[in-house]
Amino acid sequence: PFTDHPEADDHSALRSSETIRLGYYSCEFRQSGIRTEITSGEKAALYRFTYPEDAVLRGLEVDAGHCLSETETYKHGINQWVMDAGITQESSCSVSGYTTVGGGWGTAKPYTAYFYMETDTPIEAHVSTHDALNLLFDTDTLSVRIGVSFLSVDKARENAMTISYDFDKVEGDLVSTWNDLLSRIEIDEDAPETVKVQFYS
């Protein structure tokens, strides 16, 4: 997410007010003041971005041509790189695309990951930059559901459609499912609290 020109908002290590718990992550970017929240369903993720009231722009950069270790070699010497990527605005509220990656986990041969994302607010405008789209919105709060697949964009779309835009409900359903599964296991009541937390998380 960005409130200025995308490259002007460096989010690499400028997070504050981070919250991490079962089925939920949030942070606020110090530079822009954008609050990002993430939860998930069984087959899709749900993001909620809250932009400051005085934001110049309310944007979201979707970059299909980037992977985490493009410019870094991990301690085990495993590197990965983007071989091909594509991104398309499908409708006023949806974007899809793919990334073909070499190296990394797929050292034997390249693999392709497909994605489909849909927003609860229409895209007001977009700017294409190589393998990325910079999307602009006219809202202070933006919800985005995202599905991924190793099979196709259609499968990624099908996955994205499995969750609603109701952030609190999606998070609540995740926690309820998790608790239902864990409640089948008995843990010694005298176990140290740290062990109980480790087991639960």
PDB file of C-alpha atoms in Angstrom:
ATOM      1  CA  PRO A   1       0.000   0.000   0.000  1.00  0.00           C
ATOM      2  CA  PHE A   2       1.163   3.558  -0.610  1.00  0.00           C
ATOM      3  CA  THR A   3       0.083   7.170  -0.077  1.00  0.00           C
ATOM      4  CA  ASP A   4       2.677   8.770  -2.340  1.00  0.00           C
ATOM      5  CA  HIS A   5       4.506   7.609  -5.444  1.00  0.00           C
ATOM      6  CA  PRO A   6       4.986   3.849  -4.753  1.00  0.00           C
ATOM      7  CA  GLU A   7       8.777   3.980  -4.864  1.00  0.00           C
ATOM      8  CA  ALA A   8       8.745   6.879  -2.385  1.00  0.00           C
ATOM      9  CA  ASP A   9       7.131   4.745   0.324  1.00  0.00           C
ATOM     10  CA  ASP A  10       9.853   2.417   1.601  1.00  0.00           C
ATOM     11  CA  HIS A  11       8.153  -0.259   3.693  1.00  0.00           C
ATOM     12  CA  SER A  12      11.135  -2.596   3.939  1.00  0.00           C
ATOM     13  CA  ALA A  13      11.777  -2.147   7.678  1.00  0.00           C
ATOM     14  CA  LEU A  14       9.638   0.747   8.857  1.00  0.00           C
ATOM     15  CA  ARG A  15       6.857  -1.068  10.676  1.00  0.00           C
ATOM     16  CA  SER A  16       5.487  -0.091  14.064  1.00  0.00           C
ATOM     17  CA  SER A  17       2.643  -1.217  16.324  1.00  0.00           C
ATOM     18  CA  GLU A  18       2.891  -4.823  15.132  1.00  0.00           C
ATOM     19  CA  THR A  19       0.327  -7.312  16.455  1.00  0.00           C
ATOM     20  CA  ILE A  20       0.704 -11.039  15.866  1.00  0.00           C
ATOM     21  CA  ARG A  21      -1.758 -13.628  17.118  1.00  0.00           C
ATOM     22  CA  LEU A  22      -3.504 -16.724  15.858  1.00  0.00           C
ATOM     23  CA  GLY A  23      -5.083 -15.908  12.489  1.00  0.00           C
ATOM     24  CA  TYR A  24      -4.208 -12.212  12.602  1.00  0.00           C
ATOM     25  CA  TYR A  25      -1.340  -9.887  11.760  1.00  0.00           C
ATOM     26  CA  SER A  26      -1.304  -6.098  11.709  1.00  0.00           C
ATOM     27  CA  CYS A  27       1.212  -3.295  11.508  1.00  0.00           C
ATOM     28  CA  GLU A  28       1.387   0.396  10.797  1.00  0.00           C
ATOM     29  CA  PHE A  29       3.944   1.873   8.421  1.00  0.00           C
ATOM     30  CA  ARG A  30       5.728   4.761  10.138  1.00  0.00           C
ATOM     31  CA  GLN A  31       6.344   6.740   6.966  1.00  0.00           C
ATOM     32  CA  SER A  32       2.854   6.643   5.489  1.00  0.00           C
ATOM     33  CA  GLY A  33       0.667   5.869   8.511  1.00  0.00           C
ATOM     34  CA  ILE A  34      -1.106   3.056   6.619  1.00  0.00           C
ATOM     35  CA  ARG A  35      -2.462   0.269   8.799  1.00  0.00           C
ATOM     36  CA  THR A  36      -2.322  -3.206   7.262  1.00  0.00           C
ATOM     37  CA  GLU A  37      -4.245  -6.171   8.683  1.00  0.00           C
ATOM     38  CA  ILE A  38      -4.201  -9.771   7.439  1.00  0.00           C
ATOM     39  CA  THR A  39      -6.280 -12.839   8.230  1.00  0.00           C
ATOM     40  CA  SER A  40      -7.203 -15.899   6.199  1.00  0.00           C
ATOM     41  CA  GLY A  41      -9.697 -18.566   5.333  1.00  0.00           C
ATOM     42  CA  GLU A  42      -8.852 -22.140   4.441  1.00  0.00           C
ATOM     43  CA  LYS A  43      -7.913 -21.307   0.846  1.00  0.00           C
ATOM     44  CA  ALA A  44      -7.512 -17.528   0.662  1.00  0.00           C
ATOM     45  CA  ALA A  45      -6.141 -14.487   2.447  1.00  0.00           C
ATOM     46  CA  LEU A  46      -8.013 -11.324   3.403  1.00  0.00           C
ATOM     47  CA  TYR A  47      -6.230  -7.988   3.710  1.00  0.00           C
ATOM     48  CA  ARG A  48      -7.604  -4.755   5.147  1.00  0.00           C
ATOM     49  CA  PHE A  49      -5.749  -1.486   4.513  1.00  0.00           C
ATOM     50  CA  THR A  50      -6.665   1.680   6.424  1.00  0.00           C
ATOM     51  CA  TYR A  51      -5.255   4.868   4.911  1.00  0.00           C
ATOM     52  CA  PRO A  52      -4.765   8.132   6.845  1.00  0.00           C
ATOM     53  CA  GLU A  53      -7.525  10.709   6.294  1.00  0.00           C
ATOM     54  CA  ASP A  54      -4.979  13.200   4.915  1.00  0.00           C
ATOM     55  CA  ALA A  55      -3.401  10.742   2.444  1.00  0.00           C
ATOM     56  CA  VAL A  56      -2.535  12.285  -0.938  1.00  0.00           C
ATOM     57  CA  LEU A  57      -3.130   8.934  -2.643  1.00  0.00           C
ATOM     58  CA  ARG A  58      -4.750   5.702  -1.540  1.00  0.00           C
ATOM     59  CA  GLY A  59      -2.890   3.145  -3.577  1.00  0.00           C
ATOM     60  CA  LEU A  60      -1.873  -0.490  -3.754  1.00  0.00           C
ATOM     61  CA  GLU A  61       1.052  -1.793  -5.788  1.00  0.00           C
ATOM     62  CA  VAL A  62       0.606  -5.344  -7.089  1.00  0.00           C
ATOM     63  CA  ASP A  63       3.996  -6.620  -8.255  1.00  0.00           C
ATOM     64  CA  ALA A  64       4.085  -9.980 -10.036  1.00  0.00           C
ATOM     65  CA  GLY A  65       7.689  -9.518 -11.142  1.00  0.00           C
ATOM     66  CA  HIS A  66       9.364  -9.690  -7.742  1.00  0.00           C
ATOM     67  CA  CYS A  67      10.392 -12.518  -5.427  1.00  0.00           C
ATOM     68  CA  LEU A  68      12.004 -12.248  -2.012  1.00  0.00           C
ATOM     69  CA  SER A  69      15.454 -13.651  -2.765  1.00  0.00           C
ATOM     70  CA  GLU A  70      15.961 -12.053  -6.168  1.00  0.00           C
ATOM     71  CA  THR A  71      18.902 -10.051  -4.910  1.00  0.00           C
ATOM     72  CA  GLU A  72      19.856 -12.092  -1.864  1.00  0.00           C
ATOM     73  CA  THR A  73      21.467 -15.474  -1.370  1.00  0.00           C
ATOM     74  CA  TYR A  74      20.086 -17.239   1.671  1.00  0.00           C
ATOM     75  CA  LYS A  75      22.438 -18.875   4.171  1.00  0.00           C
ATOM     76  CA  HIS A  76      22.058 -22.254   2.471  1.00  0.00           C
ATOM     77  CA  GLY A  77      23.102 -20.741  -0.852  1.00  0.00           C
ATOM     78  CA  ILE A  78      19.608 -21.097  -2.333  1.00  0.00           C
ATOM     79  CA  ASN A  79      18.644 -18.273  -4.632  1.00  0.00           C
ATOM     80  CA  GLN A  80      15.543 -17.788  -6.771  1.00  0.00           C
ATOM     81  CA  TRP A  81      14.666 -15.445  -9.601  1.00  0.00           C
ATOM     82  CA  VAL A  82      11.660 -14.440 -11.684  1.00  0.00           C
ATOM     83  CA  MET A  83      11.775 -15.954 -15.162  1.00  0.00           C
ATOM     84  CA  ASP A  84       8.434 -14.656 -16.406  1.00  0.00           C
ATOM     85  CA  ALA A  85       5.497 -12.697 -14.994  1.00  0.00           C
ATOM     86  CA  GLY A  86       2.236 -11.191 -16.130  1.00  0.00           C
ATOM     87  CA  ILE A  87      -0.532  -9.157 -14.585  1.00  0.00           C
ATOM     88  CA  THR A  88      -3.966  -8.098 -15.860  1.00  0.00           C
ATOM     89  CA  GLN A  89      -6.763  -5.918 -14.548  1.00  0.00           C
ATOM     90  CA  GLU A  90      -9.775  -8.164 -15.144  1.00  0.00           C
ATOM     91  CA  SER A  91     -12.536  -5.823 -14.000  1.00  0.00           C
ATOM     92  CA  SER A  92     -13.158  -2.664 -12.004  1.00  0.00           C
ATOM     93  CA  CYS A  93     -12.496  -4.669  -8.815  1.00  0.00           C
ATOM     94  CA  SER A  94     -10.171  -7.514  -9.807  1.00  0.00           C
ATOM     95  CA  VAL A  95      -6.605  -8.240 -10.873  1.00  0.00           C
ATOM     96  CA  SER A  96      -4.985 -11.547 -11.801  1.00  0.00           C
ATOM     97  CA  GLY A  97      -1.588 -12.755 -12.868  1.00  0.00           C
ATOM     98  CA  TYR A  98       1.239 -15.220 -12.544  1.00  0.00           C
ATOM     99  CA  THR A  99       4.915 -15.482 -11.679  1.00  0.00           C
ATOM    100  CA  THR A 100       7.266 -18.178 -12.976  1.00  0.00           C
ATOM    101  CA  VAL A 101      10.199 -18.655 -10.623  1.00  0.00           C
ATOM    102  CA  GLY A 102      13.463 -20.537 -11.062  1.00  0.00           C
ATOM    103  CA  GLY A 103      15.681 -21.761  -8.254  1.00  0.00           C
ATOM    104  CA  GLY A 104      14.506 -21.616  -4.657  1.00  0.00           C
ATOM    105  CA  TRP A 105      12.294 -24.556  -3.716  1.00  0.00           C
ATOM    106  CA  GLY A 106      11.962 -25.581  -7.337  1.00  0.00           C
ATOM    107  CA  THR A 107      15.634 -26.131  -8.073  1.00  0.00           C
ATOM    108  CA  ALA A 108      14.809 -29.120 -10.297  1.00  0.00           C
ATOM    109  CA  LYS A 109      12.668 -27.037 -12.622  1.00  0.00           C
ATOM    110  CA  PRO A 110      10.834 -23.673 -12.620  1.00  0.00           C
ATOM    111  CA  TYR A 111       7.348 -23.421 -11.145  1.00  0.00           C
ATOM    112  CA  THR A 112       4.491 -20.995 -11.774  1.00  0.00           C
ATOM    113  CA  ALA A 113       2.282 -19.456  -9.099  1.00  0.00           C
ATOM    114  CA  TYR A 114      -1.026 -17.898 -10.203  1.00  0.00           C
ATOM    115  CA  PHE A 115      -3.031 -15.340  -8.245  1.00  0.00           C
ATOM    116  CA  TYR A 116      -6.384 -13.606  -8.300  1.00  0.00           C
ATOM    117  CA  MET A 117      -7.288 -10.637  -6.108  1.00  0.00           C
ATOM    118  CA  GLU A 118     -10.554  -8.798  -5.723  1.00  0.00           C
ATOM    119  CA  THR A 119     -11.236  -5.534  -3.921  1.00  0.00           C
ATOM    120  CA  ASP A 120     -14.417  -4.428  -2.163  1.00  0.00           C
ATOM    121  CA  THR A 121     -14.034  -0.953  -3.720  1.00  0.00           C
ATOM    122  CA  PRO A 122     -13.725  -0.170  -7.455  1.00  0.00           C
ATOM    123  CA  ILE A 123     -10.301   0.704  -8.820  1.00  0.00           C
ATOM    124  CA  GLU A 124     -10.392   4.406  -9.715  1.00  0.00           C
ATOM    125  CA  ALA A 125      -7.263   4.338 -11.877  1.00  0.00           C
ATOM    126  CA  HIS A 126      -4.194   2.207 -12.531  1.00  0.00           C
ATOM    127  CA  VAL A 127      -0.686   2.663 -13.856  1.00  0.00           C
ATOM    128  CA  SER A 128       1.268  -0.225 -15.387  1.00  0.00           C
ATOM    129  CA  THR A 129       4.977  -0.565 -14.633  1.00  0.00           C
ATOM    130  CA  HIS A 130       6.579  -3.611 -16.277  1.00  0.00           C
ATOM    131  CA  ASP A 131       5.177  -6.590 -14.304  1.00  0.00           C
ATOM    132  CA  ALA A 132       3.293  -4.470 -11.763  1.00  0.00           C
ATOM    133  CA  LEU A 133       0.089  -2.462 -11.469  1.00  0.00           C
ATOM    134  CA  ASN A 134      -0.272   0.557  -9.222  1.00  0.00           C
ATOM    135  CA  LEU A 135      -3.945   0.768  -8.288  1.00  0.00           C
ATOM    136  CA  LEU A 136      -5.655   3.880  -6.901  1.00  0.00           C
ATOM    137  CA  PHE A 137      -8.826   3.894  -4.781  1.00  0.00           C
ATOM    138  CA  ASP A 138     -11.237   6.460  -3.362  1.00  0.00           C
ATOM    139  CA  THR A 139     -11.700   5.026   0.111  1.00  0.00           C
ATOM    140  CA  ASP A 140     -10.059   5.216   3.526  1.00  0.00           C
ATOM    141  CA  THR A 141     -10.512   1.474   4.143  1.00  0.00           C
ATOM    142  CA  LEU A 142      -9.845  -1.135   1.480  1.00  0.00           C
ATOM    143  CA  SER A 143     -10.491  -4.880   1.791  1.00  0.00           C
ATOM    144  CA  VAL A 144      -8.765  -7.290  -0.591  1.00  0.00           C
ATOM    145  CA  ARG A 145      -9.266 -11.043  -0.894  1.00  0.00           C
ATOM    146  CA  ILE A 146      -6.545 -13.050  -2.596  1.00  0.00           C
ATOM    147  CA  GLY A 147      -6.376 -16.623  -3.827  1.00  0.00           C
ATOM    148  CA  VAL A 148      -3.301 -18.385  -5.165  1.00  0.00           C
ATOM    149  CA  SER A 149      -2.824 -21.630  -7.073  1.00  0.00           C
ATOM    150  CA  PHE A 150      -0.121 -23.658  -8.776  1.00  0.00           C
ATOM    151  CA  LEU A 151      -2.713 -24.757 -11.375  1.00  0.00           C
ATOM    152  CA  SER A 152      -4.334 -21.695 -12.957  1.00  0.00           C
ATOM    153  CA  VAL A 153      -5.810 -18.234 -12.500  1.00  0.00           C
ATOM    154  CA  ASP A 154      -9.255 -19.850 -12.578  1.00  0.00           C
ATOM    155  CA  LYS A 155      -8.353 -22.025  -9.591  1.00  0.00           C
ATOM    156  CA  ALA A 156      -6.877 -19.009  -7.794  1.00  0.00           C
ATOM    157  CA  ARG A 157     -10.168 -17.146  -8.452  1.00  0.00           C
ATOM    158  CA  GLU A 158     -12.151 -20.089  -7.100  1.00  0.00           C
ATOM    159  CA  ASN A 159     -10.008 -20.060  -3.949  1.00  0.00           C
ATOM    160  CA  ALA A 160     -10.426 -16.297  -3.462  1.00  0.00           C
ATOM    161  CA  MET A 161     -14.202 -16.612  -3.643  1.00  0.00           C
ATOM    162  CA  THR A 162     -14.263 -18.946  -0.625  1.00  0.00           C
ATOM    163  CA  ILE A 163     -14.084 -16.057   1.870  1.00  0.00           C
ATOM    164  CA  SER A 164     -16.162 -12.934   2.424  1.00  0.00           C
ATOM    165  CA  TYR A 165     -15.027  -9.355   2.936  1.00  0.00           C
ATOM    166  CA  ASP A 166     -16.248  -9.493   6.557  1.00  0.00           C
ATOM    167  CA  PHE A 167     -12.834  -9.340   8.214  1.00  0.00           C
ATOM    168  CA  ASP A 168     -14.028 -10.033  11.762  1.00  0.00           C
ATOM    169  CA  LYS A 169     -16.113 -13.019  10.632  1.00  0.00           C
ATOM    170  CA  VAL A 170     -13.268 -14.541   8.612  1.00  0.00           C
ATOM    171  CA  GLU A 171     -10.891 -14.152  11.562  1.00  0.00           C
ATOM    172  CA  GLY A 172     -13.494 -15.537  13.976  1.00  0.00           C
ATOM    173  CA  ASP A 173     -14.159 -18.567  11.776  1.00  0.00           C
ATOM    174  CA  LEU A 174     -10.422 -19.287  11.570  1.00  0.00           C
ATOM    175  CA  VAL A 175      -9.987 -19.149  15.355  1.00  0.00           C
ATOM    176  CA  SER A 176     -13.097 -21.282  15.890  1.00  0.00           C
ATOM    177  CA  THR A 177     -11.835 -23.948  13.468  1.00  0.00           C
ATOM    178  CA  TRP A 178      -8.390 -23.925  15.080  1.00  0.00           C
ATOM    179  CA  ASN A 179      -9.836 -24.256  18.587  1.00  0.00           C
ATOM    180  CA  ASP A 180     -12.161 -27.052  17.499  1.00  0.00           C
ATOM    181  CA  LEU A 181      -9.218 -29.047  16.159  1.00  0.00           C
ATOM    182  CA  LEU A 182      -6.985 -28.404  19.171  1.00  0.00           C
ATOM    183  CA  SER A 183      -9.759 -29.185  21.670  1.00  0.00           C
ATOM    184  CA  ARG A 184      -9.491 -32.841  20.653  1.00  0.00           C
ATOM    185  CA  ILE A 185      -6.039 -33.007  22.243  1.00  0.00           C
ATOM    186  CA  GLU A 186      -5.477 -33.139  25.986  1.00  0.00           C
ATOM    187  CA  ILE A 187      -2.520 -31.314  27.464  1.00  0.00           C
ATOM    188  CA  ASP A 188      -1.274 -31.680  31.031  1.00  0.00           C
ATOM    189  CA  GLU A 189      -2.784 -28.872  33.106  1.00  0.00           C
ATOM    190  CA  ASP A 190       0.486 -28.681  35.050  1.00  0.00           C
ATOM    191  CA  ALA A 191       2.535 -28.012  31.909  1.00  0.00           C
ATOM    192  CA  PRO A 192       4.425 -24.682  32.006  1.00  0.00           C
ATOM    193  CA  GLU A 193       2.589 -21.753  30.424  1.00  0.00           C
ATOM    194  CA  THR A 194       5.337 -21.357  27.814  1.00  0.00           C
ATOM    195  CA  VAL A 195       4.786 -24.948  26.669  1.00  0.00           C
ATOM    196  CA  LYS A 196       1.033 -24.384  26.403  1.00  0.00           C
ATOM    197  CA  VAL A 197       1.575 -21.241  24.325  1.00  0.00           C
ATOM    198  CA  GLN A 198       4.079 -23.043  22.114  1.00  0.00           C
ATOM    199  CA  PHE A 199       1.646 -25.897  21.545  1.00  0.00           C
ATOM    200  CA  TYR A 200      -1.307 -23.607  20.824  1.00  0.00           C
ATOM    201  CA  SER A 201       0.561 -21.455  18.337  1.00  0.00           C
TER     202      SER A 201
END
